[in-house]
PDB file of C-alpha atoms in Angstrom:
ATOM      1  CA  LEU A   1      80.278 107.738  85.421  1.00  0.00           C
ATOM      2  CA  HIS A   2      78.191 110.558  83.973  1.00  0.00           C
ATOM      3  CA  THR A   3      78.551 113.457  86.427  1.00  0.00           C
ATOM      4  CA  ASN A   4      77.280 117.014  86.425  1.00  0.00           C
ATOM      5  CA  VAL A   5      80.852 118.176  85.723  1.00  0.00           C
ATOM      6  CA  GLY A   6      81.694 115.638  82.986  1.00  0.00           C
ATOM      7  CA  ASP A   7      82.183 111.951  82.239  1.00  0.00           C
ATOM      8  CA  ILE A   8      84.696 109.556  83.772  1.00  0.00           C
ATOM      9  CA  THR A   9      85.296 106.218  82.032  1.00  0.00           C
ATOM     10  CA  LEU A  10      86.590 103.357  84.173  1.00  0.00           C
ATOM     11  CA  VAL A  11      88.351 100.078  83.391  1.00  0.00           C
ATOM     12  CA  LEU A  12      87.844  97.233  85.884  1.00  0.00           C
ATOM     13  CA  TYR A  13      90.454  94.540  86.510  1.00  0.00           C
ATOM     14  CA  ASN A  14      89.592  90.867  86.011  1.00  0.00           C
ATOM     15  CA  ASP A  15      91.962  89.656  88.739  1.00  0.00           C
ATOM     16  CA  THR A  16      89.803  91.318  91.405  1.00  0.00           C
ATOM     17  CA  PRO A  17      86.563  89.515  90.468  1.00  0.00           C
ATOM     18  CA  LEU A  18      84.687  90.087  93.736  1.00  0.00           C
ATOM     19  CA  HIS A  19      85.241  93.845  93.548  1.00  0.00           C
ATOM     20  CA  ARG A  20      84.703  94.015  89.783  1.00  0.00           C
ATOM     21  CA  ASP A  21      81.436  92.092  89.985  1.00  0.00           C
ATOM     22  CA  ASN A  22      80.287  93.970  93.082  1.00  0.00           C
ATOM     23  CA  PHE A  23      80.885  97.325  91.387  1.00  0.00           C
ATOM     24  CA  LEU A  24      79.175  96.207  88.166  1.00  0.00           C
ATOM     25  CA  ASN A  25      76.202  94.942  90.185  1.00  0.00           C
ATOM     26  CA  ASN A  26      76.022  98.296  92.005  1.00  0.00           C
ATOM     27  CA  VAL A  27      76.053 100.061  88.625  1.00  0.00           C
ATOM     28  CA  LEU A  28      73.325  97.784  87.200  1.00  0.00           C
ATOM     29  CA  GLU A  29      71.183  98.353  90.282  1.00  0.00           C
ATOM     30  CA  GLY A  30      71.633 102.131  89.975  1.00  0.00           C
ATOM     31  CA  CYS A  31      73.261 102.392  93.418  1.00  0.00           C
ATOM     32  CA  TYR A  32      75.400 105.377  92.404  1.00  0.00           C
ATOM     33  CA  ASP A  33      72.823 107.189  90.274  1.00  0.00           C
ATOM     34  CA  GLY A  34      71.934 110.437  91.984  1.00  0.00           C
ATOM     35  CA  LYS A  35      74.735 110.083  94.563  1.00  0.00           C
ATOM     36  CA  THR A  36      77.405 112.678  95.174  1.00  0.00           C
ATOM     37  CA  PHE A  37      81.133 112.550  95.557  1.00  0.00           C
ATOM     38  CA  ASN A  38      80.704 113.100  99.276  1.00  0.00           C
ATOM     39  CA  ARG A  39      84.362 113.187 100.307  1.00  0.00           C
ATOM     40  CA  VAL A  40      86.885 115.175  98.321  1.00  0.00           C
ATOM     41  CA  ILE A  41      90.370 115.845  99.589  1.00  0.00           C
ATOM     42  CA  ALA A  42      92.661 117.923  97.414  1.00  0.00           C
ATOM     43  CA  ASP A  43      95.748 116.017  96.254  1.00  0.00           C
ATOM     44  CA  PHE A  44      94.334 112.835  97.792  1.00  0.00           C
ATOM     45  CA  VAL A  45      91.015 111.240  96.708  1.00  0.00           C
ATOM     46  CA  VAL A  46      87.518 111.796  95.384  1.00  0.00           C
ATOM     47  CA  GLN A  47      85.118 109.392  97.082  1.00  0.00           C
ATOM     48  CA  CYS A  48      81.500 108.334  96.677  1.00  0.00           C
ATOM     49  CA  GLY A  49      79.381 106.287  99.047  1.00  0.00           C
ATOM     50  CA  GLU A  50      78.862 105.892 102.745  1.00  0.00           C
ATOM     51  CA  GLU A  51      80.338 103.065 104.761  1.00  0.00           C
ATOM     52  CA  GLU A  52      77.926 100.345 105.836  1.00  0.00           C
ATOM     53  CA  LEU A  53      79.699  98.378 108.562  1.00  0.00           C
ATOM     54  CA  GLU A  54      77.675  95.222 108.065  1.00  0.00           C
ATOM     55  CA  ASP A  55      77.911  95.237 104.270  1.00  0.00           C
ATOM     56  CA  VAL A  56      81.453  94.262 103.307  1.00  0.00           C
ATOM     57  CA  ILE A  57      83.331  92.078 100.846  1.00  0.00           C
ATOM     58  CA  PRO A  58      86.641  90.253 101.339  1.00  0.00           C
ATOM     59  CA  ALA A  59      89.827  92.055 100.357  1.00  0.00           C
ATOM     60  CA  GLU A  60      91.455  91.267  97.002  1.00  0.00           C
ATOM     61  CA  ILE A  61      94.673  93.207  97.342  1.00  0.00           C
ATOM     62  CA  CYS A  62      96.931  92.519  94.359  1.00  0.00           C
ATOM     63  CA  TYR A  63      99.883  94.655  95.394  1.00  0.00           C
ATOM     64  CA  PRO A  64     102.277  95.366  93.733  1.00  0.00           C
ATOM     65  CA  LYS A  65     100.462  94.551  90.490  1.00  0.00           C
ATOM     66  CA  HIS A  66      97.739  97.101  91.299  1.00  0.00           C
ATOM     67  CA  PHE A  67      98.712 100.120  93.325  1.00  0.00           C
ATOM     68  CA  HIS A  68      97.498 103.645  94.053  1.00  0.00           C
ATOM     69  CA  LYS A  69      98.842 105.478  91.014  1.00  0.00           C
ATOM     70  CA  ARG A  70      96.904 108.604  90.088  1.00  0.00           C
ATOM     71  CA  GLY A  71      93.541 107.484  88.713  1.00  0.00           C
ATOM     72  CA  ALA A  72      93.426 104.144  90.533  1.00  0.00           C
ATOM     73  CA  LEU A  73      89.892 102.974  91.403  1.00  0.00           C
ATOM     74  CA  ALA A  74      89.565 101.336  94.823  1.00  0.00           C
ATOM     75  CA  MET A  75      86.949 100.440  97.395  1.00  0.00           C
ATOM     76  CA  GLY A  76      86.880 102.090 100.776  1.00  0.00           C
ATOM     77  CA  ARG A  77      87.835  99.831 103.635  1.00  0.00           C
ATOM     78  CA  CYS A  78      85.583  98.811 106.475  1.00  0.00           C
ATOM     79  CA  THR A  79      86.808 100.694 109.539  1.00  0.00           C
ATOM     80  CA  ASP A  80      85.468  98.012 111.893  1.00  0.00           C
ATOM     81  CA  ASP A  81      88.319  95.560 111.227  1.00  0.00           C
ATOM     82  CA  ALA A  82      89.086  93.915 114.564  1.00  0.00           C
ATOM     83  CA  GLU A  83      90.062  90.676 112.757  1.00  0.00           C
ATOM     84  CA  LYS A  84      92.493  92.622 110.515  1.00  0.00           C
ATOM     85  CA  LEU A  85      90.917  91.225 107.342  1.00  0.00           C
ATOM     86  CA  LEU A  86      91.148  94.468 105.308  1.00  0.00           C
ATOM     87  CA  ARG A  87      87.550  93.979 104.112  1.00  0.00           C
ATOM     88  CA  SER A  88      86.119  96.495 101.674  1.00  0.00           C
ATOM     89  CA  SER A  89      82.927  98.460 101.877  1.00  0.00           C
ATOM     90  CA  ARG A  90      80.448  97.126  99.333  1.00  0.00           C
ATOM     91  CA  TYR A  91      79.380 100.598  98.135  1.00  0.00           C
ATOM     92  CA  GLN A  92      82.089 103.138  98.954  1.00  0.00           C
ATOM     93  CA  PHE A  93      84.606 103.701  96.155  1.00  0.00           C
ATOM     94  CA  TYR A  94      87.287 106.277  95.507  1.00  0.00           C
ATOM     95  CA  ILE A  95      89.594 107.476  92.777  1.00  0.00           C
ATOM     96  CA  SER A  96      93.123 108.298  93.888  1.00  0.00           C
ATOM     97  CA  TRP A  97      94.951 111.488  93.021  1.00  0.00           C
ATOM     98  CA  GLY A  98      98.131 112.174  95.011  1.00  0.00           C
ATOM     99  CA  ASN A  99     101.395 113.805  94.008  1.00  0.00           C
ATOM    100  CA  VAL A 100     104.972 112.767  93.260  1.00  0.00           C
ATOM    101  CA  ALA A 101     106.606 111.562  96.480  1.00  0.00           C
ATOM    102  CA  ASP A 102     109.941 112.779  97.806  1.00  0.00           C
ATOM    103  CA  LYS A 103     112.242 110.473  99.834  1.00  0.00           C
ATOM    104  CA  LYS A 104     110.683 111.509 103.153  1.00  0.00           C
ATOM    105  CA  ARG A 105     107.153 110.791 101.924  1.00  0.00           C
ATOM    106  CA  ILE A 106     108.216 107.427 100.489  1.00  0.00           C
ATOM    107  CA  ALA A 107     109.843 106.476 103.818  1.00  0.00           C
ATOM    108  CA  ARG A 108     106.631 107.433 105.651  1.00  0.00           C
ATOM    109  CA  ALA A 109     104.541 105.486 103.103  1.00  0.00           C
ATOM    110  CA  LYS A 110     106.675 102.382 103.693  1.00  0.00           C
ATOM    111  CA  GLN A 111     105.978 102.627 107.420  1.00  0.00           C
ATOM    112  CA  LEU A 112     102.251 103.213 106.881  1.00  0.00           C
ATOM    113  CA  MET A 113     102.047 100.314 104.432  1.00  0.00           C
ATOM    114  CA  ARG A 114     103.476  97.927 107.026  1.00  0.00           C
ATOM    115  CA  GLU A 115     101.132  99.263 109.716  1.00  0.00           C
ATOM    116  CA  ARG A 116      97.941  99.431 107.643  1.00  0.00           C
ATOM    117  CA  SER A 117      98.472  96.034 106.012  1.00  0.00           C
ATOM    118  CA  TYR A 118      99.234  94.509 109.423  1.00  0.00           C
ATOM    119  CA  GLY A 119     102.684  93.506 108.171  1.00  0.00           C
ATOM    120  CA  ARG A 120     101.385  91.739 105.061  1.00  0.00           C
ATOM    121  CA  CYS A 121     102.922  94.143 102.516  1.00  0.00           C
ATOM    122  CA  GLU A 122     106.207  95.917 102.011  1.00  0.00           C
ATOM    123  CA  MET A 123     106.807  98.525  99.317  1.00  0.00           C
ATOM    124  CA  ASN A 124     108.771  97.046  96.446  1.00  0.00           C
ATOM    125  CA  LYS A 125     111.510  98.870  94.518  1.00  0.00           C
ATOM    126  CA  ALA A 126     109.478  99.201  91.302  1.00  0.00           C
ATOM    127  CA  CYS A 127     106.632 100.991  93.117  1.00  0.00           C
ATOM    128  CA  GLU A 128     109.083 103.118  95.083  1.00  0.00           C
ATOM    129  CA  GLN A 129     110.701 104.244  91.819  1.00  0.00           C
ATOM    130  CA  TYR A 130     107.296 104.829  90.237  1.00  0.00           C
ATOM    131  CA  TYR A 131     106.151 107.110  93.072  1.00  0.00           C
ATOM    132  CA  ALA A 132     109.439 109.044  92.994  1.00  0.00           C
ATOM    133  CA  GLY A 133     108.589 110.205  89.468  1.00  0.00           C
ATOM    134  CA  ASN A 134     104.810 109.868  89.164  1.00  0.00           C
ATOM    135  CA  PRO A 135     101.818 110.995  91.229  1.00  0.00           C
ATOM    136  CA  GLY A 136      99.917 108.632  93.477  1.00  0.00           C
ATOM    137  CA  LEU A 137      99.177 107.552  97.035  1.00  0.00           C
ATOM    138  CA  PRO A 138     101.804 105.051  98.211  1.00  0.00           C
ATOM    139  CA  SER A 139     100.571 105.193 101.816  1.00  0.00           C
ATOM    140  CA  LEU A 140      97.342 103.403 100.803  1.00  0.00           C
ATOM    141  CA  ASP A 141      99.027 100.487  99.043  1.00  0.00           C
ATOM    142  CA  GLY A 142      98.643  97.049 100.545  1.00  0.00           C
ATOM    143  CA  SER A 143      95.603  97.881 102.649  1.00  0.00           C
ATOM    144  CA  TYR A 144      92.876  98.816 100.139  1.00  0.00           C
ATOM    145  CA  THR A 145      91.709  96.837  97.114  1.00  0.00           C
ATOM    146  CA  VAL A 146      92.519  98.592  93.843  1.00  0.00           C
ATOM    147  CA  PHE A 147      90.159  97.046  91.289  1.00  0.00           C
ATOM    148  CA  GLY A 148      90.346  99.387  88.295  1.00  0.00           C
ATOM    149  CA  GLU A 149      91.464 102.738  86.970  1.00  0.00           C
ATOM    150  CA  VAL A 150      90.289 105.789  85.087  1.00  0.00           C
ATOM    151  CA  LYS A 151      90.552 105.229  81.342  1.00  0.00           C
ATOM    152  CA  SER A 152      89.431 108.736  80.385  1.00  0.00           C
ATOM    153  CA  GLY A 153      88.165 111.768  82.228  1.00  0.00           C
ATOM    154  CA  MET A 154      91.151 112.500  84.473  1.00  0.00           C
ATOM    155  CA  GLU A 155      90.513 116.193  83.800  1.00  0.00           C
ATOM    156  CA  ILE A 156      87.097 115.699  85.462  1.00  0.00           C
ATOM    157  CA  VAL A 157      88.695 113.955  88.458  1.00  0.00           C
ATOM    158  CA  GLU A 158      91.178 116.849  88.659  1.00  0.00           C
ATOM    159  CA  ARG A 159      88.339 119.367  88.602  1.00  0.00           C
ATOM    160  CA  ILE A 160      86.483 117.481  91.361  1.00  0.00           C
ATOM    161  CA  GLN A 161      89.522 117.031  93.608  1.00  0.00           C
ATOM    162  CA  ALA A 162      90.318 120.742  93.396  1.00  0.00           C
ATOM    163  CA  MET A 163      86.849 121.905  94.487  1.00  0.00           C
ATOM    164  CA  PRO A 164      86.438 123.837  97.733  1.00  0.00           C
ATOM    165  CA  THR A 165      85.068 121.700 100.576  1.00  0.00           C
ATOM    166  CA  ASP A 166      83.581 122.155 104.016  1.00  0.00           C
ATOM    167  CA  SER A 167      85.122 120.944 107.285  1.00  0.00           C
ATOM    168  CA  LEU A 168      83.825 117.397 106.569  1.00  0.00           C
ATOM    169  CA  ASP A 169      85.551 117.292 103.155  1.00  0.00           C
ATOM    170  CA  ARG A 170      82.229 117.589 101.311  1.00  0.00           C
ATOM    171  CA  PRO A 171      82.335 119.769  98.188  1.00  0.00           C
ATOM    172  CA  LEU A 172      80.566 123.095  98.681  1.00  0.00           C
ATOM    173  CA  ASP A 173      78.927 122.529  95.279  1.00  0.00           C
ATOM    174  CA  ASP A 174      77.510 119.026  94.842  1.00  0.00           C
ATOM    175  CA  VAL A 175      79.274 116.779  92.360  1.00  0.00           C
ATOM    176  CA  LEU A 176      76.457 114.489  91.328  1.00  0.00           C
ATOM    177  CA  ILE A 177      76.690 111.149  89.537  1.00  0.00           C
ATOM    178  CA  LEU A 178      73.796 111.571  87.149  1.00  0.00           C
ATOM    179  CA  SER A 179      73.985 108.007  85.877  1.00  0.00           C
ATOM    180  CA  THR A 180      76.319 105.082  85.348  1.00  0.00           C
ATOM    181  CA  SER A 181      76.466 102.871  82.288  1.00  0.00           C
TER     182      SER A 181
END
């Protein structure tokens, strides 16, 4: 991602082929060129793309193999999920940030994981130990498809996630994706 504040290089996972191929297709079609990171929440995520309720892809959640460590690349989830299918938005992606979790935050993340995954996922010990010593977003695990990660440019993600935002979490200064390649 070539942005107006620097470059972010991503690695996509082969065991999430629907998401990998969808993202690559979006890149080839120029879907993100000229778009902004339109939702930025300090210590949480930087996100690009609007949700299109009718344009979704099936979930490919590979937890605990892929989880929301700092720098994880994931697709936003369709909020209209009456069937509890955890479908992803075709265009909305985010990069996770997060912080190291204390015991209280890990306990809350375990509860949220059960709720948000509709009982399909439970936090495993390895991820619990990871989050106790490393930054990430354990509360999102099991309910969003992580399909890649930042290979280089975490300093750019850090700069973006620390930007001042308005009441809708939009950066006051646009962070523009100039091009993708």
